[in-house]
Tab-separated table of C-alpha atoms in Angstrom:
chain	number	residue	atom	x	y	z
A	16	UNK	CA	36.155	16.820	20.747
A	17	UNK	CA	37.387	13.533	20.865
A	18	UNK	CA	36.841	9.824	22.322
A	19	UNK	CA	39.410	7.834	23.861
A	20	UNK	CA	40.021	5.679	21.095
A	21	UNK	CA	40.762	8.864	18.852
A	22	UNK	CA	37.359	8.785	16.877
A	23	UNK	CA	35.755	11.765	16.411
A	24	UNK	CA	32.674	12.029	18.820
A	25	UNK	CA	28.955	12.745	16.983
A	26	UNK	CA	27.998	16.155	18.010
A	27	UNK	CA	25.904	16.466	15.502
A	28	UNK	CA	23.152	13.646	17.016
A	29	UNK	CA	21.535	16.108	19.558
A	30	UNK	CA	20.830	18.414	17.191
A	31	UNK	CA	18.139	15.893	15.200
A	32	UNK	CA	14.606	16.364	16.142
A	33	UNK	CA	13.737	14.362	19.506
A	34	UNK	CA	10.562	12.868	17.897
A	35	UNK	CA	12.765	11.345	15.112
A	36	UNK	CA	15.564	10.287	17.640
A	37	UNK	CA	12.513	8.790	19.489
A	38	UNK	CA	10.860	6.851	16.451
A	39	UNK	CA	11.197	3.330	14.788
A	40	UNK	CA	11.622	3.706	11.112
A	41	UNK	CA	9.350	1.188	8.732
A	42	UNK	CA	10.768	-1.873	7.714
A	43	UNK	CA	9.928	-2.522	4.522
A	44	UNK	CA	9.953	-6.257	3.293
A	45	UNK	CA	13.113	-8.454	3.021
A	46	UNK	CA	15.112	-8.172	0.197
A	47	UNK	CA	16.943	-11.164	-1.471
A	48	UNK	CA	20.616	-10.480	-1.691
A	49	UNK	CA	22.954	-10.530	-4.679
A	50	UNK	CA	22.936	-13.665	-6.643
A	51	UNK	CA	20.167	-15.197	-4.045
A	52	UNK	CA	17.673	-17.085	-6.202
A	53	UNK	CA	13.920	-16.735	-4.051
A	54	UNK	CA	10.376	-16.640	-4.773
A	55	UNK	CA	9.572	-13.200	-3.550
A	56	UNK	CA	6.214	-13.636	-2.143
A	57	UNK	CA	6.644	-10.827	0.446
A	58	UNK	CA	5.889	-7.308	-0.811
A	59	UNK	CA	2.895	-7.398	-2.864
A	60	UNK	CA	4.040	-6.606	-6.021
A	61	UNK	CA	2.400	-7.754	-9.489
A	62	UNK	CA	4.181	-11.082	-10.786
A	63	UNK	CA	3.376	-9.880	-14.381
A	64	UNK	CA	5.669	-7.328	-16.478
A	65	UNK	CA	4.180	-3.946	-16.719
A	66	UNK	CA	2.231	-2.717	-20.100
A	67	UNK	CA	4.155	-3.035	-23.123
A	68	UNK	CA	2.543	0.283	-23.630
A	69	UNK	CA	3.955	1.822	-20.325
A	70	UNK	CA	7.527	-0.103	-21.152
A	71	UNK	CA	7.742	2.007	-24.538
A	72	UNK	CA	6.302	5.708	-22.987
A	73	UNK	CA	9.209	4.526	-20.754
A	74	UNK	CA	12.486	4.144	-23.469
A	75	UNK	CA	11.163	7.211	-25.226
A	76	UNK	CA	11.207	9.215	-22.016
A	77	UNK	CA	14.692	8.383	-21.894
A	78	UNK	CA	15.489	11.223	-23.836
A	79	UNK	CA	17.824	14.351	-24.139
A	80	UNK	CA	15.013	16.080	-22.434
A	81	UNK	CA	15.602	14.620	-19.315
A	82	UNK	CA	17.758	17.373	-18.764
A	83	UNK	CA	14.960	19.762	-18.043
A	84	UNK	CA	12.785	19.540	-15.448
A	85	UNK	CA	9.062	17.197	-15.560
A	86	UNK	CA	5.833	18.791	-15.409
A	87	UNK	CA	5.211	20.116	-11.635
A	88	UNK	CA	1.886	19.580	-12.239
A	89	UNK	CA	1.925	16.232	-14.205
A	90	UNK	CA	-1.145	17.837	-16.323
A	91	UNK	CA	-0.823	14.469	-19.378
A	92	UNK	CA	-0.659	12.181	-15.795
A	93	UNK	CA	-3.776	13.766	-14.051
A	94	UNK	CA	-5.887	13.900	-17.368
A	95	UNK	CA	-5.378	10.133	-18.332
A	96	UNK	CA	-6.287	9.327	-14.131
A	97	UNK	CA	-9.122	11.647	-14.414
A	98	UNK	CA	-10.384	9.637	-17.395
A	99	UNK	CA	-10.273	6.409	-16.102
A	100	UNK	CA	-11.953	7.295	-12.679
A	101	UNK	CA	-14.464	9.529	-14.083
A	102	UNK	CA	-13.165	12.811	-12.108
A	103	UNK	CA	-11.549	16.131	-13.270
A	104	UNK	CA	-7.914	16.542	-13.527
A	105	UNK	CA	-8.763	19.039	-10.379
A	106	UNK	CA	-8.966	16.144	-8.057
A	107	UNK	CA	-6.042	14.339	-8.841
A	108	UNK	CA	-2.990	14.745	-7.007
A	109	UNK	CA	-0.151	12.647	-8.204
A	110	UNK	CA	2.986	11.702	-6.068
A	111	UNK	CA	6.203	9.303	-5.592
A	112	UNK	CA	3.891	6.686	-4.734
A	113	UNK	CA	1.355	6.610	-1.896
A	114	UNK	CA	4.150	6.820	1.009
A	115	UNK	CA	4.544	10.376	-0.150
A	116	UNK	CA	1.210	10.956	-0.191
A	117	UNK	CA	0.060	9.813	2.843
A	118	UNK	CA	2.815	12.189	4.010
A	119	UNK	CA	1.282	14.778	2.146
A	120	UNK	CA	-1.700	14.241	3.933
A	121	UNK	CA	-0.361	14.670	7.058
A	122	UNK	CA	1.668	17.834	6.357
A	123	UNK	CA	-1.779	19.388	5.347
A	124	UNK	CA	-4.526	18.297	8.228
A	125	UNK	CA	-2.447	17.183	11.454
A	126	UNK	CA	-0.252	19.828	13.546
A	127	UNK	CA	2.299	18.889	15.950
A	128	UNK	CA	-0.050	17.372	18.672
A	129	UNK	CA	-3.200	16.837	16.758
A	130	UNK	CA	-5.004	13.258	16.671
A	131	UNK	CA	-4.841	10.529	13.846
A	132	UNK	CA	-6.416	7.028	14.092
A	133	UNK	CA	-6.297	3.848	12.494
A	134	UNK	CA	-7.273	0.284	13.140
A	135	UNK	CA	-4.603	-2.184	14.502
A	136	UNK	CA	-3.668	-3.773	11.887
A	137	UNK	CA	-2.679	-1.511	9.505
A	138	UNK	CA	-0.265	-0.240	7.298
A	139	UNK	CA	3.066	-0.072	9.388
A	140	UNK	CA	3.995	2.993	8.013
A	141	UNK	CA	1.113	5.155	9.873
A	142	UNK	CA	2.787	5.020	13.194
A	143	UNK	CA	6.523	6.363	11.589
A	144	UNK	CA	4.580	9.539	9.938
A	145	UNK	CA	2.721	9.842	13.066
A	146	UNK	CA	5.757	9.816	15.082
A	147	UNK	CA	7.884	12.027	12.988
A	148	UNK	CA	5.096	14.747	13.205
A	149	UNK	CA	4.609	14.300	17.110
A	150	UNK	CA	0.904	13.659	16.714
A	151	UNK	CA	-1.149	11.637	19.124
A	152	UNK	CA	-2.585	8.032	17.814
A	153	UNK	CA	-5.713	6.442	18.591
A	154	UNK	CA	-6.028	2.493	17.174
A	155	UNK	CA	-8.842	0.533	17.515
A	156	UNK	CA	-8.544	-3.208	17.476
A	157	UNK	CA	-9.285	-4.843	14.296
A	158	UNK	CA	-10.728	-8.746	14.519
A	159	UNK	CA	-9.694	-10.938	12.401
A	160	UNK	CA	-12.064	-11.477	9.511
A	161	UNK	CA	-14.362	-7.925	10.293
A	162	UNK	CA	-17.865	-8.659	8.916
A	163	UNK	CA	-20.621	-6.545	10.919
A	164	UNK	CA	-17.501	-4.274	12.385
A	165	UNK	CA	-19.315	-1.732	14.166
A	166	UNK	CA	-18.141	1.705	13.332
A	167	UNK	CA	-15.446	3.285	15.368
A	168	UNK	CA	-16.146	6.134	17.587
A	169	UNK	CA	-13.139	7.778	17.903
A	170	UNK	CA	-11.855	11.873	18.348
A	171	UNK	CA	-9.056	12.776	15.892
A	172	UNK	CA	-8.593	14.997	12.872
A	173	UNK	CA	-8.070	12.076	10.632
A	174	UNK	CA	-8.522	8.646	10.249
A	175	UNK	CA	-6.544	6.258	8.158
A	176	UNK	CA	-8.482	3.628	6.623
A	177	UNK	CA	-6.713	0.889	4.419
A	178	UNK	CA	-9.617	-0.929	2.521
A	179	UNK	CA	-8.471	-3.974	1.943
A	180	UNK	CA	-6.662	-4.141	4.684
A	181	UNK	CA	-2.723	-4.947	4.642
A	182	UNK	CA	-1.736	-7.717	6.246
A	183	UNK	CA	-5.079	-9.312	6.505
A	184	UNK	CA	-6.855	-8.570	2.859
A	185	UNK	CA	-10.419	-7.458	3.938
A	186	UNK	CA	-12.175	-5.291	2.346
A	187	UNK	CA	-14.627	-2.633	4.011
A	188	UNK	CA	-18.009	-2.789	1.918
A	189	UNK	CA	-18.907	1.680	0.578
A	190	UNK	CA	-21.924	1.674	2.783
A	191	UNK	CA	-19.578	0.940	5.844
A	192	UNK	CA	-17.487	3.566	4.713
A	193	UNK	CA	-20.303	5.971	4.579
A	194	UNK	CA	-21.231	5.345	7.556
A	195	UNK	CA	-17.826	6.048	8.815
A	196	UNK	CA	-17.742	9.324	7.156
A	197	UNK	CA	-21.455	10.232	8.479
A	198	UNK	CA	-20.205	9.034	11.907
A	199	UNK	CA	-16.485	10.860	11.964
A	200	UNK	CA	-16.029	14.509	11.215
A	201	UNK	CA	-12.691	14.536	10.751
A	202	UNK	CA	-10.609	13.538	7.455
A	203	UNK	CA	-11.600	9.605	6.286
A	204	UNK	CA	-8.299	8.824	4.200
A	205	UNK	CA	-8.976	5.679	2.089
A	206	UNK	CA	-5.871	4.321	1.575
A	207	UNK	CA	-6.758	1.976	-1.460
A	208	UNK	CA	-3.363	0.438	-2.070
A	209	UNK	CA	-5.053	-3.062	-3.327
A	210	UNK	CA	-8.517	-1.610	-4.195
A	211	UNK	CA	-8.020	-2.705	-7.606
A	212	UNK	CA	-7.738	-6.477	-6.622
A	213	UNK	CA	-11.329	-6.017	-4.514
A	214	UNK	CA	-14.969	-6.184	-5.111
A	215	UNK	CA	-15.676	-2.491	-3.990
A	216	UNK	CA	-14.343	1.119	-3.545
A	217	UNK	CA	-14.909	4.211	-1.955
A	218	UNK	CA	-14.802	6.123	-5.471
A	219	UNK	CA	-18.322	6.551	-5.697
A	220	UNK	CA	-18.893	7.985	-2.148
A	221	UNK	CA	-16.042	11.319	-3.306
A	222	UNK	CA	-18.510	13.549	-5.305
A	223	UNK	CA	-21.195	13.502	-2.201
A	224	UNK	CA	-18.201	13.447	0.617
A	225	UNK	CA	-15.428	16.074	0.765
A	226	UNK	CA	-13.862	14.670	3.938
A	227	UNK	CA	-13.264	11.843	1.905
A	228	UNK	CA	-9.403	11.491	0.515
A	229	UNK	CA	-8.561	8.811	-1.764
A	230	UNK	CA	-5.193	7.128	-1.932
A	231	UNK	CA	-3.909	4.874	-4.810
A	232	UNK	CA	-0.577	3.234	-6.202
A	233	UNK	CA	-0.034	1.754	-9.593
A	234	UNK	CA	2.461	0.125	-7.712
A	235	UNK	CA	0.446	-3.458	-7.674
A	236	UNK	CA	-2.149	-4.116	-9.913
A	237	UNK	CA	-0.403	-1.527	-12.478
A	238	UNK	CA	2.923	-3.546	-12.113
A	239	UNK	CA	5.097	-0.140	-11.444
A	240	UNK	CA	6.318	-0.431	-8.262
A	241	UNK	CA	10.057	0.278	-9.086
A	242	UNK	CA	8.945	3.587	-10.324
A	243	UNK	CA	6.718	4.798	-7.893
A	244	UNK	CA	3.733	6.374	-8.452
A	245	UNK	CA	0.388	7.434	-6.859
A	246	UNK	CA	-2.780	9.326	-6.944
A	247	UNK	CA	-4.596	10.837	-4.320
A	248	UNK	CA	-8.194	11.909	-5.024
A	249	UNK	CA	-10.527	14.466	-3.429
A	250	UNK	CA	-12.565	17.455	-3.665
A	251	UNK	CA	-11.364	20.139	-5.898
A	252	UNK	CA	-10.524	22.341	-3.247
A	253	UNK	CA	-9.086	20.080	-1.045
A	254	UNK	CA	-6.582	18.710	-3.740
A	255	UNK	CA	-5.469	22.746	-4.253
A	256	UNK	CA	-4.735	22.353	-0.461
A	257	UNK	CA	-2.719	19.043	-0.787
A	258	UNK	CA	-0.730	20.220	-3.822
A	259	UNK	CA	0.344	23.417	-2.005
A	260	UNK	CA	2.409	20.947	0.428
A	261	UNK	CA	3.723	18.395	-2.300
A	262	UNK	CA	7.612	18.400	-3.468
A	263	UNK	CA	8.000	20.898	-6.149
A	264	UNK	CA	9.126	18.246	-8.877
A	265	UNK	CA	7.560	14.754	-7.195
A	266	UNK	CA	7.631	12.718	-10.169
A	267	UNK	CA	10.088	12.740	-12.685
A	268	UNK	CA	9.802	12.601	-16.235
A	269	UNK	CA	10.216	9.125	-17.532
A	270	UNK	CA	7.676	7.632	-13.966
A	271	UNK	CA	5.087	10.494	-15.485
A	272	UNK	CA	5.138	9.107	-19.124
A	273	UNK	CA	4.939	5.472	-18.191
A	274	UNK	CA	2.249	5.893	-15.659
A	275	UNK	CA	-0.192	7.646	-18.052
A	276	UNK	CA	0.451	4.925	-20.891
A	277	UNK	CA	-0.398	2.195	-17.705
A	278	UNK	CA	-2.963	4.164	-17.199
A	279	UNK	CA	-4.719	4.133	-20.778
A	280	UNK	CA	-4.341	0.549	-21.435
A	281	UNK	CA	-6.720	-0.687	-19.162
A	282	UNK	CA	-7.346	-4.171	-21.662
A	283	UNK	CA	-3.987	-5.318	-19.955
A	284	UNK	CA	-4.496	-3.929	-16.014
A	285	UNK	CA	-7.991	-6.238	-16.477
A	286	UNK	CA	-6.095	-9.166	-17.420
A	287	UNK	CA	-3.552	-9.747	-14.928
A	288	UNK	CA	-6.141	-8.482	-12.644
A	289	UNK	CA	-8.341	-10.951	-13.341
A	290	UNK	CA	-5.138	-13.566	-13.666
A	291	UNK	CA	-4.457	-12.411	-10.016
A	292	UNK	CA	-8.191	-13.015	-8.185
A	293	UNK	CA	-8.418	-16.323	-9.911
A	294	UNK	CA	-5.020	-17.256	-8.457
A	295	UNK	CA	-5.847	-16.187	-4.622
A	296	UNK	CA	-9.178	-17.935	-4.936
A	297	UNK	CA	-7.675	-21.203	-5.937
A	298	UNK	CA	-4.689	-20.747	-3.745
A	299	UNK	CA	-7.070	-19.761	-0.375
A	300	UNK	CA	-8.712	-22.582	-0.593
A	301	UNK	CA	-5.718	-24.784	-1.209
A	302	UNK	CA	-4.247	-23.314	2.074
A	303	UNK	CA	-7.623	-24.221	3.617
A	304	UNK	CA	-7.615	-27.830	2.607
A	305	UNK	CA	-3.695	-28.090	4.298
A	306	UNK	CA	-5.197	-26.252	7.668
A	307	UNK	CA	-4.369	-22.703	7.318
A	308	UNK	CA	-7.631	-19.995	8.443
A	309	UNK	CA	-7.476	-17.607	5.861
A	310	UNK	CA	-9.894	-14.598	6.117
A	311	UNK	CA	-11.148	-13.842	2.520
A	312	UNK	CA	-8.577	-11.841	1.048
A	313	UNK	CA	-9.559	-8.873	-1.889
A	314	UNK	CA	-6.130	-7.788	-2.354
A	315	UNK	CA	-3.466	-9.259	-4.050
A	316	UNK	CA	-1.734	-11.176	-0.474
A	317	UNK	CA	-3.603	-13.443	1.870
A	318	UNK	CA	-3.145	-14.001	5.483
A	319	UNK	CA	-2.985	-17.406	6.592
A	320	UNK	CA	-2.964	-18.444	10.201
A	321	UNK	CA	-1.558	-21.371	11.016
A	322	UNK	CA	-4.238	-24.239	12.045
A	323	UNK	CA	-3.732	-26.690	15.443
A	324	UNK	CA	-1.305	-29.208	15.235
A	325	UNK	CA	0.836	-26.932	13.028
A	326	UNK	CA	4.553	-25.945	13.173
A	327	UNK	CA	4.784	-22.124	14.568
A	328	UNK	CA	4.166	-19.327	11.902
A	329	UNK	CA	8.002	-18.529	12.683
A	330	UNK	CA	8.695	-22.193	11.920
A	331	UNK	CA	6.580	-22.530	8.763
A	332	UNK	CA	8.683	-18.930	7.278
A	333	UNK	CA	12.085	-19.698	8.174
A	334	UNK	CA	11.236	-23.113	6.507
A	335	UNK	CA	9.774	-21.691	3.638
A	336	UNK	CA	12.889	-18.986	3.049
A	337	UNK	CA	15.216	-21.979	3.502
A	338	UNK	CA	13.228	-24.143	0.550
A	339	UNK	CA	13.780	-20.449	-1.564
A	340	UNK	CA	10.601	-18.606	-0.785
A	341	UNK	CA	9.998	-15.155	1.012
A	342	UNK	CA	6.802	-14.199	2.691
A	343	UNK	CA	5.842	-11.838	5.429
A	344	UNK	CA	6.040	-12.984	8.836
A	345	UNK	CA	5.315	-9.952	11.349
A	346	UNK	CA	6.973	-10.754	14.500
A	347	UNK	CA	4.433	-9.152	17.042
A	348	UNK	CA	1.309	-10.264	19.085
A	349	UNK	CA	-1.772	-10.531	16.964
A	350	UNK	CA	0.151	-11.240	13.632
A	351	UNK	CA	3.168	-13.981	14.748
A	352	UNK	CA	0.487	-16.762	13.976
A	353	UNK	CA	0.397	-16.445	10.620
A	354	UNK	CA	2.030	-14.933	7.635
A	355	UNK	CA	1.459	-12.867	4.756
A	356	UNK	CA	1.938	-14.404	1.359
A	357	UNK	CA	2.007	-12.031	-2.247
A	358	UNK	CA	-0.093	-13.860	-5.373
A	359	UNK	CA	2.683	-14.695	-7.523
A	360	UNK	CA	1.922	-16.529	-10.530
A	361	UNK	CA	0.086	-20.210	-10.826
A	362	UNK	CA	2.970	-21.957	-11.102
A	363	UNK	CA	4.656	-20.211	-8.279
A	364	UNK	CA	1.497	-21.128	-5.763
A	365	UNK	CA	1.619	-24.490	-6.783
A	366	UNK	CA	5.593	-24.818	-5.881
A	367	UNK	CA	4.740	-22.807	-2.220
A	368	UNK	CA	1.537	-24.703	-1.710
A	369	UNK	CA	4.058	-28.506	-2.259
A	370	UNK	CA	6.727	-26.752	0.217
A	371	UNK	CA	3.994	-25.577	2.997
A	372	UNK	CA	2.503	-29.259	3.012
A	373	UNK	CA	5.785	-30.871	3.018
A	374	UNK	CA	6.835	-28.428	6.233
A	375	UNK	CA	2.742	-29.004	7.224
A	376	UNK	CA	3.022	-32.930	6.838
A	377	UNK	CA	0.289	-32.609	4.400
């Protein structure tokens, strides 16, 4: 079959699943194109280089063995995780960072038409997995700067919590996660992506809660995100249940290696950790003196809203990519008054902070 013009028509198209002809896909953060000089400010990743100790696990993976396959079940990975977190290898499930394990999740609690919830905002990429496997979605409105946030009473089989939040940084305190669990008897998924960058986390609350599931990335405060790798962490029995649903060979060889030398050299992980929080202290309240509201951030981004008087959000980011600098701007109601900005290091907050005031008049 043929168009008019002579093309060949696509008769393939209504043969893909409705619910993914249906969905939006994510849209990750803006990339700078070739030879494009920018601050990138807009995807949360660690503006320090990765362990030196991870960097050489790395160049000796790269080795005539990466003809055979890695270890399906990433045994050297799970054992250095399990030692740092004070669990057992048991509970660790690893994966191509914690996209593919938040899709894990949902391939092992939610069936076609079950219930997941989440407050709104969250991580964008809920919505796309909930989509793709035609489940229903409950989100409850998240205020800006939640102190006191009463705990949600909601009906669905799981419920995606990301603690700090993304875009706005918050943190919820353990005991409000308890309560969550105590209140919700569904799955509580603790999607930890900047956990390392906050005061708190929900680590202590897995040996006495196995509805709990914990997910992490060494993609930020590990500096890996080009390779991709996460952790989720539960109950025993529930991580036998997860791994039954994982891909067969999820993390190669050379991501494996490098991620368990990140892993045991936690001297450097503390320092640009620490690096990091002093930067977004001194940088929040920088943003504060120009105008901005910023609710306090314990990740490794803050939010900050612009203040009256101000140039729109839109304004203040198209200004900022012109001057060389990406952030997040999320074009939607709720978020379009503000934008997301990545801790880079102290010398690229001071440049952003003199381009925001000159676009500010500050």
């Amino acid at each position: 079959m043929s168009t008019s013009a002579g093309t060949p028509s696509n008769d393939a198209l209504p043969l893909v699943r409705g619910a993914v002809r249906a969905m939006t896909a994510y849209v990750p953060g803006l990339q700078p194109g070739p030879g494009q000089r920018l601050v990138k400010l807009n995807t949360n990743e660690n503006p320090y280089p990765p362990s030196p100790k991870a960097l050489k696990a790395l160049r000796a993976a790269a080795n005539p063995r990466l003809r055979l396959y890695p270890d399906p079940a990433c045994r050297l990975l799970r054992e250095q995780a399990a030692a740092v977190y004070g669990l057992e290898p048991s509970q660790v499930v690893p994966g191509n960072g914690s996209d593919e394990l938040l899709a894990i999740v949902m391939r092992t609690f939610v069936d076609e038409g079950g219930t997941v919830a989440w407050f709104q905002p969250s991580y964008s990429l809920y919505p796309v997995l909930a989509a793709a496997s035609r489940a229903r979605v409950v989100e409850v409105p998240l205020p800006r700067g939640a102190a006191g946030l009463p705990v949600p009473r909601v009906q669905a089989g799981v419920f995606f919590l990301t603690s700090p939040n993304a875009p706005y940084g918050t943190a919820f305190p353990t005991s409000w996660i308890e309560s969550l669990l105590e209140a919700f008897s569904g799955i509580v998924v603790a999607d930890e992506a900047y956990a390392d960058f906050a005061d708190e986390t929900s680590l202590p609350l897995l040996a006495r809660h196995p509805r709990l599931v914990i997910v992490r990335t060494l993609s930020k405060s590990h500096s890996l995100a080009g390779l991709r790798v996460g952790m989720i962490f539960a109950h025993p029995e529930v991580a036998a249940e997860m791994a039954k649903v994982k891909d067969s060979y999820n993390l190669d060889r050379p991501a494996q290696a490098a991620a368990a030398a990140a892993l045991a050299d936690q001297a450097h992980f503390r320092r640009n950790r620490d690096r990091i929080r002093a930067t977004r202290a001194r940088f929040s309240a920088r943003l504060a003196g120009l105008g901005f509201s910023v609710p306090p951030s314990q990740a490794n981004f803050v939010f900050a809203a612009v203040g009256p008087g101000m140039p729109a959000a839109r304004e203040l980011y198209a200004g900022l990519r012109e001057r060389g600098f990406l952030v997040r701007f999320f074009d939607r109601p709720g978020l379009d008054d503000g934008m997301r900005i990545s801790i880079g290091t102290d010398a690229e907050m001071d440049a952003l902070v003199r381009a925001i005031g000159g676009l500010v008049g500050r």
